[in-house]
Each structure stands twice: as structure tokens, then as C-alpha cells.
Short mmCIF file of C-alpha atoms in Angstrom, two decimals:
data_model
loop_
_atom_site.label_atom_id
_atom_site.label_comp_id
_atom_site.label_asym_id
_atom_site.label_seq_id
_atom_site.Cartn_x
_atom_site.Cartn_y
_atom_site.Cartn_z
CA UNK A 1 -13.83 27.85 8.86
CA UNK A 2 -11.29 27.99 11.62
CA UNK A 3 -7.56 27.74 11.08
CA UNK A 4 -7.22 25.84 14.29
CA UNK A 5 -6.59 22.15 14.32
CA UNK A 6 -8.33 19.83 16.72
CA UNK A 7 -6.33 19.25 19.87
CA UNK A 8 -5.83 15.80 21.41
CA UNK A 9 -7.55 16.88 24.58
CA UNK A 10 -10.63 17.89 22.65
CA UNK A 11 -10.63 14.78 20.54
CA UNK A 12 -10.27 12.53 23.51
CA UNK A 13 -7.73 10.31 21.87
CA UNK A 14 -4.00 9.85 22.22
CA UNK A 15 -1.87 11.16 25.06
CA UNK A 16 1.15 13.23 24.02
CA UNK A 17 3.79 10.70 25.17
CA UNK A 18 2.36 8.17 22.71
CA UNK A 19 2.27 10.54 19.76
CA UNK A 20 5.78 9.66 18.54
CA UNK A 21 4.77 6.03 18.16
CA UNK A 22 1.61 7.04 16.29
CA UNK A 23 3.64 9.17 13.86
CA UNK A 24 6.19 6.39 13.27
CA UNK A 25 3.52 3.75 12.65
CA UNK A 26 1.50 5.94 10.29
CA UNK A 27 4.64 6.94 8.36
CA UNK A 28 5.57 3.26 8.01
CA UNK A 29 2.08 2.49 6.70
CA UNK A 30 2.45 5.32 4.18
CA UNK A 31 5.80 3.98 3.00
CA UNK A 32 4.40 0.46 2.63
CA UNK A 33 1.46 1.69 0.55
CA UNK A 34 3.63 3.94 -1.63
CA UNK A 35 5.84 0.94 -2.45
CA UNK A 36 3.05 -0.39 -4.65
CA UNK A 37 3.62 2.50 -7.07
CA UNK A 38 7.11 1.27 -7.98
CA UNK A 39 6.64 -2.40 -7.21
CA UNK A 40 5.98 -3.55 -10.76
CA UNK A 41 8.26 -1.12 -12.64
CA UNK A 42 11.20 -3.58 -12.90
CA UNK A 43 8.98 -6.32 -14.36
CA UNK A 44 6.71 -4.24 -16.64
CA UNK A 45 8.76 -5.11 -19.78
CA UNK A 46 8.58 -8.81 -18.85
CA UNK A 47 4.88 -8.96 -18.03
CA UNK A 48 3.75 -10.06 -21.54
CA UNK A 49 5.99 -13.12 -21.25
CA UNK A 50 5.29 -13.75 -17.56
CA UNK A 51 1.51 -13.55 -17.99
CA UNK A 52 1.32 -14.86 -21.57
CA UNK A 53 -0.61 -11.80 -22.75
CA UNK A 54 -0.11 -8.91 -25.22
CA UNK A 55 1.74 -5.85 -23.93
CA UNK A 56 -1.34 -3.71 -24.55
CA UNK A 57 -3.26 -5.91 -22.10
CA UNK A 58 -0.55 -6.24 -19.45
CA UNK A 59 -0.41 -2.42 -19.28
CA UNK A 60 -3.66 -2.73 -17.34
CA UNK A 61 -1.62 -4.00 -14.40
CA UNK A 62 -0.51 -0.38 -14.02
CA UNK A 63 -3.69 1.33 -15.22
CA UNK A 64 -5.93 -0.68 -12.86
CA UNK A 65 -3.99 0.59 -9.85
CA UNK A 66 -4.30 4.19 -11.04
CA UNK A 67 -8.06 3.92 -11.59
CA UNK A 68 -8.74 2.14 -8.30
CA UNK A 69 -6.68 4.68 -6.35
CA UNK A 70 -8.47 7.63 -7.93
CA UNK A 71 -11.88 6.16 -7.06
CA UNK A 72 -10.98 4.98 -3.56
CA UNK A 73 -9.17 8.06 -2.27
CA UNK A 74 -12.12 10.51 -2.00
CA UNK A 75 -14.63 7.80 -1.08
CA UNK A 76 -12.53 6.27 1.70
CA UNK A 77 -11.60 9.73 2.98
CA UNK A 78 -15.27 10.64 3.36
CA UNK A 79 -16.05 7.31 5.03
CA UNK A 80 -13.19 7.95 7.43
CA UNK A 81 -14.78 11.22 8.49
CA UNK A 82 -18.12 9.47 8.97
CA UNK A 83 -17.33 6.15 10.66
CA UNK A 84 -13.75 6.53 11.91
CA UNK A 85 -10.42 7.25 10.24
CA UNK A 86 -8.56 4.41 11.96
CA UNK A 87 -11.29 1.95 10.93
CA UNK A 88 -10.96 2.95 7.27
CA UNK A 89 -7.17 2.92 7.58
CA UNK A 90 -7.37 -0.71 8.66
CA UNK A 91 -9.74 -1.52 5.77
CA UNK A 92 -7.32 0.14 3.31
CA UNK A 93 -4.34 -1.85 4.57
CA UNK A 94 -6.41 -5.04 4.34
CA UNK A 95 -7.07 -4.18 0.68
CA UNK A 96 -3.32 -3.85 0.13
CA UNK A 97 -2.65 -7.21 1.76
CA UNK A 98 -5.44 -8.90 -0.20
CA UNK A 99 -4.25 -7.44 -3.49
CA UNK A 100 -0.66 -8.46 -2.79
CA UNK A 101 -1.71 -12.04 -2.06
CA UNK A 102 -3.80 -12.23 -5.24
CA UNK A 103 -0.81 -11.01 -7.30
CA UNK A 104 1.55 -13.34 -5.47
CA UNK A 105 -0.59 -16.31 -6.52
CA UNK A 106 -1.26 -15.03 -10.05
CA UNK A 107 0.13 -16.61 -13.21
CA UNK A 108 -2.28 -15.03 -15.68
CA UNK A 109 -3.52 -11.57 -16.59
CA UNK A 110 -6.96 -11.37 -14.96
CA UNK A 111 -5.94 -12.15 -11.36
CA UNK A 112 -2.95 -9.85 -11.77
CA UNK A 113 -5.20 -6.96 -12.76
CA UNK A 114 -7.63 -7.76 -9.92
CA UNK A 115 -4.78 -7.84 -7.40
CA UNK A 116 -3.31 -4.58 -8.64
CA UNK A 117 -6.75 -2.93 -8.44
CA UNK A 118 -7.09 -4.09 -4.83
CA UNK A 119 -3.69 -2.60 -4.09
CA UNK A 120 -4.86 0.67 -5.59
CA UNK A 121 -7.79 0.73 -3.17
CA UNK A 122 -5.25 1.27 -0.37
CA UNK A 123 -4.19 4.67 -1.74
CA UNK A 124 -6.13 6.60 0.91
CA UNK A 125 -3.75 5.47 3.69
CA UNK A 126 -1.61 8.63 3.56
CA UNK A 127 -4.45 11.23 3.62
CA UNK A 128 -6.19 9.19 6.33
CA UNK A 129 -2.95 9.08 8.31
CA UNK A 130 -2.52 12.84 8.04
CA UNK A 131 -6.09 13.34 9.25
CA UNK A 132 -5.48 11.01 12.21
CA UNK A 133 -2.43 13.07 13.15
CA UNK A 134 -4.62 16.17 13.38
CA UNK A 135 -6.76 14.40 15.97
CA UNK A 136 -3.99 12.76 18.01
CA UNK A 137 -0.76 14.77 17.90
CA UNK A 138 -0.11 17.81 20.14
CA UNK A 139 -0.29 21.13 18.31
CA UNK A 140 3.41 21.90 18.73
CA UNK A 141 4.34 18.66 16.96
CA UNK A 142 1.67 18.68 14.28
CA UNK A 143 3.60 20.50 11.53
CA UNK A 144 6.58 18.14 11.78
CA UNK A 145 4.42 15.03 12.06
CA UNK A 146 2.34 16.00 9.04
CA UNK A 147 5.49 16.68 7.00
CA UNK A 148 6.94 13.28 7.90
CA UNK A 149 3.69 11.50 7.02
CA UNK A 150 3.45 13.32 3.70
CA UNK A 151 7.10 12.56 2.88
CA UNK A 152 6.41 8.85 3.31
CA UNK A 153 4.85 8.88 -0.17
CA UNK A 154 8.10 9.95 -1.78
CA UNK A 155 10.30 7.86 0.51
CA UNK A 156 8.41 4.67 -0.27
CA UNK A 157 8.53 5.35 -4.00
CA UNK A 158 12.26 6.16 -3.95
CA UNK A 159 13.30 3.19 -1.83
CA UNK A 160 10.87 0.78 -3.49
CA UNK A 161 12.48 0.93 -6.91
CA UNK A 162 15.97 -0.39 -5.98
CA UNK A 163 14.44 -2.97 -3.62
CA UNK A 164 12.00 -4.18 -6.29
CA UNK A 165 14.77 -4.30 -8.91
CA UNK A 166 17.01 -6.31 -6.58
CA UNK A 167 14.24 -8.81 -5.81
CA UNK A 168 13.25 -9.14 -9.47
CA UNK A 169 16.89 -9.75 -10.49
CA UNK A 170 17.54 -12.43 -7.88
CA UNK A 171 14.26 -14.23 -7.20
CA UNK A 172 10.99 -15.19 -8.83
CA UNK A 173 8.82 -12.14 -9.55
CA UNK A 174 6.10 -13.41 -7.21
CA UNK A 175 8.42 -12.63 -4.29
CA UNK A 176 7.73 -8.93 -4.95
CA UNK A 177 4.13 -9.40 -3.92
CA UNK A 178 4.80 -11.82 -1.06
CA UNK A 179 7.09 -9.14 0.34
CA UNK A 180 4.41 -6.49 -0.12
CA UNK A 181 1.88 -8.68 1.69
CA UNK A 182 4.29 -9.29 4.59
CA UNK A 183 4.99 -5.57 4.96
CA UNK A 184 1.26 -4.91 4.89
CA UNK A 185 0.68 -7.38 7.74
CA UNK A 186 3.39 -5.68 9.81
CA UNK A 187 1.84 -2.26 9.17
CA UNK A 188 -1.64 -3.57 10.03
CA UNK A 189 -0.53 -5.06 13.36
CA UNK A 190 1.29 -1.87 14.34
CA UNK A 191 -1.75 0.27 13.47
CA UNK A 192 -4.01 -1.97 15.57
CA UNK A 193 -1.65 -1.70 18.55
CA UNK A 194 -0.52 1.92 18.48
CA UNK A 195 -3.01 4.07 16.54
CA UNK A 196 -6.11 5.20 18.46
CA UNK A 197 -9.48 5.88 16.91
CA UNK A 198 -10.48 9.51 16.58
CA UNK A 199 -13.68 10.77 18.15
CA UNK A 200 -14.02 13.49 15.48
CA UNK A 201 -16.70 12.00 13.26
CA UNK A 202 -19.26 13.71 11.10
CA UNK A 203 -21.74 10.84 11.08
CA UNK A 204 -24.66 11.16 8.70
CA UNK A 205 -25.65 9.28 5.57
CA UNK A 206 -23.13 8.29 2.92
CA UNK A 207 -23.65 9.99 -0.45
CA UNK A 208 -23.92 6.90 -2.63
CA UNK A 209 -25.07 8.80 -5.72
CA UNK A 210 -22.20 11.27 -5.35
CA UNK A 211 -19.63 8.49 -4.93
CA UNK A 212 -20.88 6.64 -8.01
CA UNK A 213 -20.93 9.83 -10.06
CA UNK A 214 -17.43 10.89 -9.04
CA UNK A 215 -16.09 7.37 -9.61
CA UNK A 216 -17.62 7.15 -13.08
CA UNK A 217 -16.38 10.60 -14.05
CA UNK A 218 -12.84 9.95 -12.81
CA UNK A 219 -12.63 6.56 -14.51
CA UNK A 220 -13.76 8.06 -17.83
CA UNK A 221 -11.33 10.97 -17.50
CA UNK A 222 -8.32 8.90 -16.48
CA UNK A 223 -8.98 6.23 -19.09
CA UNK A 224 -9.03 8.90 -21.78
CA UNK A 225 -5.84 10.47 -20.45
CA UNK A 226 -3.87 7.31 -19.69
CA UNK A 227 -4.87 5.26 -22.74
CA UNK A 228 -5.29 8.05 -25.28
CA UNK A 229 -1.83 7.50 -26.74
CA UNK A 230 -2.61 3.81 -27.36
CA UNK A 231 -6.11 4.35 -28.70
CA UNK A 232 -5.33 7.57 -30.58
CA UNK A 233 -6.11 11.01 -29.22
CA UNK A 234 -8.71 11.64 -31.92
CA UNK A 235 -10.26 8.17 -31.78
CA UNK A 236 -13.94 7.79 -31.00
CA UNK A 237 -13.15 5.92 -27.78
CA UNK A 238 -10.85 8.62 -26.40
CA UNK A 239 -13.10 11.53 -27.41
CA UNK A 240 -16.19 9.69 -26.19
CA UNK A 241 -14.65 9.05 -22.78
CA UNK A 242 -13.51 12.66 -22.54
CA UNK A 243 -16.98 13.94 -23.34
CA UNK A 244 -18.54 11.47 -20.91
CA UNK A 245 -16.16 12.67 -18.17
CA UNK A 246 -17.19 16.30 -18.71
CA UNK A 247 -20.90 15.48 -18.64
CA UNK A 248 -20.72 13.11 -15.67
CA UNK A 249 -18.52 15.39 -13.56
CA UNK A 250 -20.74 18.35 -14.40
CA UNK A 251 -23.82 16.45 -13.27
CA UNK A 252 -21.93 15.25 -10.21
CA UNK A 253 -21.07 18.84 -9.25
CA UNK A 254 -24.74 19.84 -9.55
CA UNK A 255 -25.73 16.93 -7.32
CA UNK A 256 -23.09 17.70 -4.70
CA UNK A 257 -24.24 21.32 -4.43
CA UNK A 258 -27.84 20.28 -3.74
CA UNK A 259 -27.09 17.24 -1.53
CA UNK A 260 -27.61 17.75 2.22
CA UNK A 261 -24.64 15.49 3.06
CA UNK A 262 -22.40 15.53 -0.03
CA UNK A 263 -19.43 13.27 -0.66
CA UNK A 264 -17.31 16.39 -1.29
CA UNK A 265 -18.37 19.72 0.16
CA UNK A 266 -17.82 21.88 -2.93
CA UNK A 267 -18.55 25.05 -0.98
CA UNK A 268 -15.64 24.28 1.31
CA UNK A 269 -13.37 23.41 -1.61
CA UNK A 270 -14.25 26.77 -3.18
CA UNK A 271 -12.77 28.65 -0.21
CA UNK A 272 -9.68 30.53 -1.34
CA UNK A 273 -7.18 28.61 0.79
CA UNK A 274 -8.48 25.18 -0.19
CA UNK A 275 -9.06 26.06 -3.86
CA UNK A 276 -5.60 27.47 -4.55
CA UNK A 277 -3.89 24.75 -2.54
CA UNK A 278 -5.63 22.13 -4.68
CA UNK A 279 -4.80 23.99 -7.90
CA UNK A 280 -1.16 24.22 -6.84
CA UNK A 281 -1.29 20.49 -6.05
CA UNK A 282 -2.36 19.70 -9.62
CA UNK A 283 0.57 21.74 -10.97
CA UNK A 284 3.03 20.11 -8.57
CA UNK A 285 1.72 16.64 -9.38
CA UNK A 286 2.28 17.47 -13.05
CA UNK A 287 5.79 18.76 -12.32
CA UNK A 288 6.91 15.87 -10.15
CA UNK A 289 6.04 13.21 -12.71
CA UNK A 290 8.60 14.59 -15.16
CA UNK A 291 11.44 13.47 -12.90
CA UNK A 292 10.16 9.91 -12.56
CA UNK A 293 9.82 9.69 -16.35
CA UNK A 294 12.99 11.43 -17.56
CA UNK A 295 15.70 10.32 -15.13
CA UNK A 296 15.15 6.54 -15.42
CA UNK A 297 15.12 6.72 -19.23
CA UNK A 298 18.30 8.81 -19.37
CA UNK A 299 20.01 6.30 -17.11
CA UNK A 300 18.90 3.27 -19.12
CA UNK A 301 19.23 4.42 -22.74
CA UNK A 302 22.36 3.09 -24.52
CA UNK A 303 25.54 5.14 -24.19
CA UNK A 304 25.85 5.06 -27.99
CA UNK A 305 22.99 7.55 -28.23
CA UNK A 306 25.35 10.20 -26.89
CA UNK A 307 23.12 11.13 -23.95
CA UNK A 308 22.04 7.78 -22.48
CA UNK A 309 24.11 6.29 -19.64
CA UNK A 310 23.45 2.57 -20.27
CA UNK A 311 22.69 1.59 -16.68
CA UNK A 312 20.59 -1.29 -15.29
CA UNK A 313 17.27 -0.92 -13.53
CA UNK A 314 18.98 -1.71 -10.22
CA UNK A 315 21.40 1.15 -10.79
CA UNK A 316 18.47 3.41 -11.64
CA UNK A 317 16.93 2.57 -8.29
CA UNK A 318 20.17 3.21 -6.42
CA UNK A 319 20.62 6.57 -8.16
CA UNK A 320 17.11 7.68 -7.21
CA UNK A 321 17.14 6.21 -3.67
CA UNK A 322 18.96 9.17 -2.00
CA UNK A 323 16.04 11.32 -3.03
CA UNK A 324 13.87 9.52 -0.48
CA UNK A 325 16.24 10.29 2.37
CA UNK A 326 16.45 13.93 1.28
CA UNK A 327 12.65 14.17 1.34
CA UNK A 328 12.54 12.86 4.89
CA UNK A 329 15.27 15.23 6.06
CA UNK A 330 13.68 18.21 4.35
CA UNK A 331 10.32 17.39 5.89
CA UNK A 332 11.78 18.37 9.27
CA UNK A 333 13.20 21.60 7.81
CA UNK A 334 9.90 22.44 6.16
CA UNK A 335 8.09 21.89 9.47
CA UNK A 336 10.30 24.54 11.08
CA UNK A 337 9.50 27.03 8.32
CA UNK A 338 5.79 26.22 8.59
CA UNK A 339 5.85 26.93 12.32
CA UNK A 340 7.71 30.20 11.83
CA UNK A 341 6.22 31.57 8.61
CA UNK A 342 3.19 29.42 7.82
CA UNK A 343 2.60 26.63 5.28
CA UNK A 344 2.01 29.05 2.39
CA UNK A 345 5.65 30.18 2.54
CA UNK A 346 6.82 26.57 2.80
CA UNK A 347 4.82 25.59 -0.28
CA UNK A 348 6.18 28.48 -2.32
CA UNK A 349 9.79 27.73 -1.32
CA UNK A 350 9.32 24.07 -2.23
CA UNK A 351 7.91 24.95 -5.66
CA UNK A 352 10.93 27.17 -6.38
CA UNK A 353 13.33 24.40 -5.33
CA UNK A 354 11.60 21.94 -7.67
CA UNK A 355 11.80 24.44 -10.54
CA UNK A 356 15.50 24.98 -9.82
CA UNK A 357 16.15 21.23 -9.95
CA UNK A 358 14.56 20.90 -13.37
CA UNK A 359 16.42 23.94 -14.69
CA UNK A 360 19.71 22.38 -13.58
CA UNK A 361 18.74 19.08 -15.18
CA UNK A 362 18.54 20.75 -18.58
CA UNK A 363 22.29 21.48 -18.42
CA UNK A 364 23.39 18.66 -16.08
CA UNK A 365 22.38 15.31 -17.57
CA UNK A 366 25.57 13.70 -18.91
CA UNK A 367 26.91 12.01 -15.74
CA UNK A 368 25.40 9.75 -13.10
CA UNK A 369 26.28 12.24 -10.35
CA UNK A 370 24.43 14.93 -12.27
CA UNK A 371 21.22 12.94 -12.00
CA UNK A 372 21.82 12.10 -8.34
CA UNK A 373 22.23 15.81 -7.62
CA UNK A 374 19.17 16.80 -9.62
CA UNK A 375 16.96 14.13 -8.05
CA UNK A 376 18.03 15.20 -4.56
CA UNK A 377 17.31 18.88 -5.27
CA UNK A 378 13.88 18.05 -6.66
CA UNK A 379 13.32 15.66 -3.75
CA UNK A 380 14.11 18.49 -1.32
CA UNK A 381 11.47 20.64 -2.98
CA UNK A 382 8.96 17.81 -2.90
CA UNK A 383 9.65 17.35 0.82
CA UNK A 384 8.72 20.99 1.38
CA UNK A 385 5.55 20.90 -0.71
CA UNK A 386 4.26 17.55 0.59
CA UNK A 387 4.41 18.84 4.15
CA UNK A 388 2.82 22.21 3.37
CA UNK A 389 -0.22 21.12 1.35
CA UNK A 390 -2.01 19.08 4.05
CA UNK A 391 -1.23 21.78 6.61
CA UNK A 392 -2.95 24.34 4.39
CA UNK A 393 -5.94 22.07 3.85
CA UNK A 394 -6.37 21.23 7.53
CA UNK A 395 -6.00 24.88 8.45
CA UNK A 396 -9.13 25.69 6.46
CA UNK A 397 -11.56 22.85 7.14
CA UNK A 398 -13.45 21.56 10.14
CA UNK A 399 -11.89 18.53 11.96
CA UNK A 400 -14.87 16.41 10.87
CA UNK A 401 -13.96 17.02 7.20
CA UNK A 402 -10.21 16.41 7.23
CA UNK A 403 -10.37 12.90 5.78
CA UNK A 404 -12.36 13.96 2.74
CA UNK A 405 -10.42 17.22 2.29
CA UNK A 406 -6.98 15.59 2.47
CA UNK A 407 -8.11 12.80 0.18
CA UNK A 408 -9.33 15.29 -2.41
CA UNK A 409 -5.98 17.08 -2.25
CA UNK A 410 -4.19 13.77 -2.83
CA UNK A 411 -6.49 13.13 -5.79
CA UNK A 412 -5.56 16.53 -7.26
CA UNK A 413 -1.88 15.59 -7.23
CA UNK A 414 -2.69 12.27 -8.89
CA UNK A 415 -4.65 14.01 -11.63
CA UNK A 416 -1.68 16.28 -12.29
CA UNK A 417 0.57 13.25 -12.58
CA UNK A 418 -1.82 11.58 -15.03
CA UNK A 419 -1.98 14.65 -17.26
CA UNK A 420 1.83 14.93 -17.19
CA UNK A 421 2.16 11.30 -18.24
CA UNK A 422 -0.06 11.87 -21.26
CA UNK A 423 1.63 15.09 -22.38
CA UNK A 424 5.14 13.71 -21.85
CA UNK A 425 4.21 10.63 -23.86
CA UNK A 426 3.11 12.78 -26.77
CA UNK A 427 6.32 14.86 -26.65
CA UNK A 428 8.62 11.85 -26.53
CA UNK A 429 6.70 10.15 -29.32
CA UNK A 430 7.12 13.19 -31.54
CA UNK A 431 10.69 14.17 -30.67
CA UNK A 432 12.71 11.06 -31.53
CA UNK A 433 16.07 10.07 -32.92
CA UNK A 434 16.93 7.04 -35.04
CA UNK A 435 19.07 4.43 -33.30
CA UNK A 436 19.78 1.36 -35.37
CA UNK A 437 16.41 1.52 -37.03
CA UNK A 438 14.56 2.15 -33.76
CA UNK A 439 12.99 5.47 -32.79
CA UNK A 440 14.19 6.54 -29.35
CA UNK A 441 13.28 9.71 -27.43
CA UNK A 442 15.71 12.47 -28.36
CA UNK A 443 17.83 14.49 -25.98
CA UNK A 444 15.88 17.61 -26.87
CA UNK A 445 12.65 15.78 -26.08
CA UNK A 446 13.85 15.15 -22.55
CA UNK A 447 14.95 18.77 -22.21
CA UNK A 448 11.51 19.99 -23.31
CA UNK A 449 9.85 17.82 -20.64
CA UNK A 450 12.23 19.14 -17.99
CA UNK A 451 11.46 22.70 -19.07
CA UNK A 452 7.74 21.94 -18.80
CA UNK A 453 8.36 20.43 -15.34
CA UNK A 454 10.09 23.64 -14.26
CA UNK A 455 7.26 25.70 -15.71
CA UNK A 456 4.65 23.64 -13.85
CA UNK A 457 6.52 24.18 -10.58
CA UNK A 458 6.62 27.93 -11.24
CA UNK A 459 2.88 27.81 -11.96
CA UNK A 460 2.39 26.15 -8.56
CA UNK A 461 4.43 28.98 -7.00
CA UNK A 462 2.20 31.53 -8.71
CA UNK A 463 -1.01 29.78 -7.63
CA UNK A 464 0.25 29.47 -4.05
CA UNK A 465 0.78 33.24 -3.93
CA UNK A 466 -3.02 33.65 -3.92
CA UNK A 467 -3.41 31.61 -0.74
CA UNK A 468 -4.29 33.92 2.16
CA UNK A 469 -1.40 34.43 4.54
CA UNK A 470 -2.45 32.99 7.85
CA UNK A 471 -0.88 31.73 11.01
CA UNK A 472 0.66 28.29 10.96
CA UNK A 473 -1.49 25.73 12.82
CA UNK A 474 1.10 25.33 15.58
CA UNK A 475 1.10 29.08 16.24
CA UNK A 476 -2.51 29.10 17.38
CA UNK A 477 -2.78 28.87 21.12
CA UNK A 478 -5.38 26.96 23.09
CA UNK A 479 -6.80 30.31 24.20
CA UNK A 480 -7.21 31.43 20.59
CA UNK A 481 -8.90 28.13 19.80
CA UNK A 482 -11.38 28.60 22.62
CA UNK A 483 -12.16 32.18 21.71
CA UNK A 484 -12.06 32.17 17.92
CA UNK A 485 -12.06 28.63 16.52
CA UNK A 486 -15.70 27.69 16.79
CA UNK A 487 -16.31 25.49 13.70
CA UNK A 488 -18.54 27.06 11.11
CA UNK A 489 -20.75 24.76 9.14
CA UNK A 490 -20.18 24.95 5.40
#
């Protein structure tokens, strides 16, 4: 498979002068979609009262989004390759708007879960946006544009928390979802006006059996991982779902290898560059979750514990917000390194920065400025890695497969995050301290999680070292493309 990325002239899409607007609109759409990840965090403790339902049931407002996103991302990515990436981008944003409206009108549990699931179906916006950039942005701008689009995930998450906390503190909680719907409408209109449709389409027949198999396997796996702590890790339900996931995903892999037009081309994903990029993505997804779990709890735990800082949710959001700006700034820096040295080097540097941030957090966790510093360092590393991973993926797959390939890479990060959530939950449940008769996570528990986060980032660095060293996409000339970049069918 060629390293070269499709050029706008070949794709027959956007003219270079318009590319800046395309990048800005797609990044905005990514930020809007990533807001849904932090949208409900300020009201999660209040959901049982707001929805008149047990806490164990209201937790599905978060779980439903996770499950829907995991199912939708690879499926929508493949459909984007087949029928048009912009078309599926529009469909995804419409899902976000629909889900936001359902939640905005909800006063009970079921419509809330339905709305949150619809919001999760929009998760493919970022990988679709990255794939559209490959087809529309000039080669010399592609590395920077991809980095900005990838950073929108972190920026939206970082900025969404203080905004959501402010809205929840000052207005009715439904305003959170009305705001999300309004932002979705703005993003939709801008996409319709500024983003062209790509002519790089694979066509063919959609792999319905493969999509159902992957969806069933992922749902079983993520249910076991995300709900195992509530159900018991040795319970029949958890073990049964885990076993079902192994069997279903095994059968799915067999089907994909024999299918003429598979949902996921496993032969392409087995290529060294794609395989080790995806493995590093799992490790980085695992690593990055530790920050979103540890820092908010340290900020909110009572000062009387000796390590908690006793801050409000709004303060938590404000402390973590600078991280989003750092990600965006570092995305430009990472693009320069990718152009000069290639995305492999950028990924490895980012992983080391993330590991450094966690190592510092082990010794710097007693002051608010400590956590601001740590979150910004980790955010800088994330900015590097988020820009490098899609560049590595797109440098190894045919233009007609970029939607599916980027979506699978996004799914790998999400799986890493889910596994981290489960393991961190077990650690914090076991390493506790008594506080007025209540068991709270201990300081050493947090330090163990941060050490694991650093270790996961170092693992990502190690895995990335196996990626073949190749030219950065922007380094390939049009002449090289014409002479050497003839797509090879997988």
C-alpha cells in the first residue's frame, strides 16, 4: 500500500484556497461532538434524583453513549468510504442533534438513555473529518490539518467540562442538551456550506453480517468491562459476556477474512504500520484515561483527607481547561515534526511527554497549580500523539479505505480507555482510606494509577518503535506519487 495521500487534484474536490475553511469547519464539528463526552459529568451524581431512578440505572446514560459510539465508529467509517464521507458526516451530526433534542425533552430514564445513545452514534465525526482532509487538503498542509482535527477531540473534552459545570450550576439541566443541539445545528450548516464531497469511494456491497458480528462482539466486551465492577468480576453475567465476546469476535474475524468486501480489511490492519499504530493507540487510550479519572477526584476530595483539594466541579473544569489550548498549540508543533521526521517520531515523542507528565504527577499533586501543570504536560503529549496516529494510518492505506481505517484506530483508543476505567476502578476500590466512616480512594491508590498511566505511555513508545520508518506524507512529491504510489489492492 502506498504511503502517498490522495491529492485534491486527483480527488476532484476542494480547491486549495478553500482548504482553510474546510479545516476550521471540520475541527469545529469535532469539538462539538467531543463535548458530549463531558456534557453529563456535572450532573451524573444528580441523575437519580432528576430522573427518579436508581443510580445503577442512571449509569446507563453514560454506558449507552460508550456502546453506541463503539458500534457506530467502524460501521459509519466503512459507509463513508462506500457512499461518501461528507454524506455520513452529515448523518452523524444529525444523530447528535436528534439525541440532544431527545435528552433536552427528557424527564425520565428511558428517553435519556435513548438520547445519549443517539449522541454516541455521532462518534465517527472525527475519523470521518480526518479522512475528508486527506481528500481535500493540499499535501503541504495535510499534516497540520490532520493534527488540528485530531486535537479537536481533546479540546472539546477539556472546554466542555467547565462550560457544562457553569450551565448546570446556573440553569436547568436541560439547557445542557439544548445547547448541544444548537451547536450541532451550527456545525451541520457549516458542513453543508463549506465541506465538499470526496470522489474517493470504494463502492461495493455493505458487509451486513460483518457489521452485526462486530457490533455484537463489541457490545458484549464493553458491557463486561464497563459493568463488571457493578455486577462482580466473577459473576455469571460478566464471565458469560466475556466468553461471548471472545467467541463472537473470533467468528467475526473468520468471516471478515473470507468476505469479498469486508467491513474491516483485516489483511490491511495486519500490515506492520497499521498494526503497531493501532496497538500503540490502545496503550495511549489506556494511559490518557488515568488523567481524566485521577485529577478531578484529587481536586474534589475534601481537604481533610490530607491530599484532596476540596474544589467544586466548576473549578475542576477551569483547572483542566488550559489542557485543551495546549493540545491545539502542540498540534501545530507536532505537524512540523511530522513533516521533518515523519509521524512515527512524533508519536514516540508524544508518548514520552505523556509518561513524563504522569511521573511528575506522582510527586506534584498537593497544589492546584501542580495539577494545572501536569494536565498541560500530558495535554501536550496527547496533542502530539493525536496528530501522528491518523497520519500513520493514512500513510499505509488506500484513499478508498481511510474512513474505515481511521475509524478502527479511533475504536482502538476507545477500547484502551474502557479497559483503563475498569482497572482503575478495581484499584481505587481496593486501595481506600477511612474518612468519617466512608471509604475514599487513598493517596497511594491515585499514585498507583498514575504509575500505570506512565507505564502505558511507555508501552506505546515501545510499540511505536516497531513502526517502519517512512517518509512523512507531506514529503512525498507529486512526481513520486505518479511513479510509485499506484494503489495496491489488499
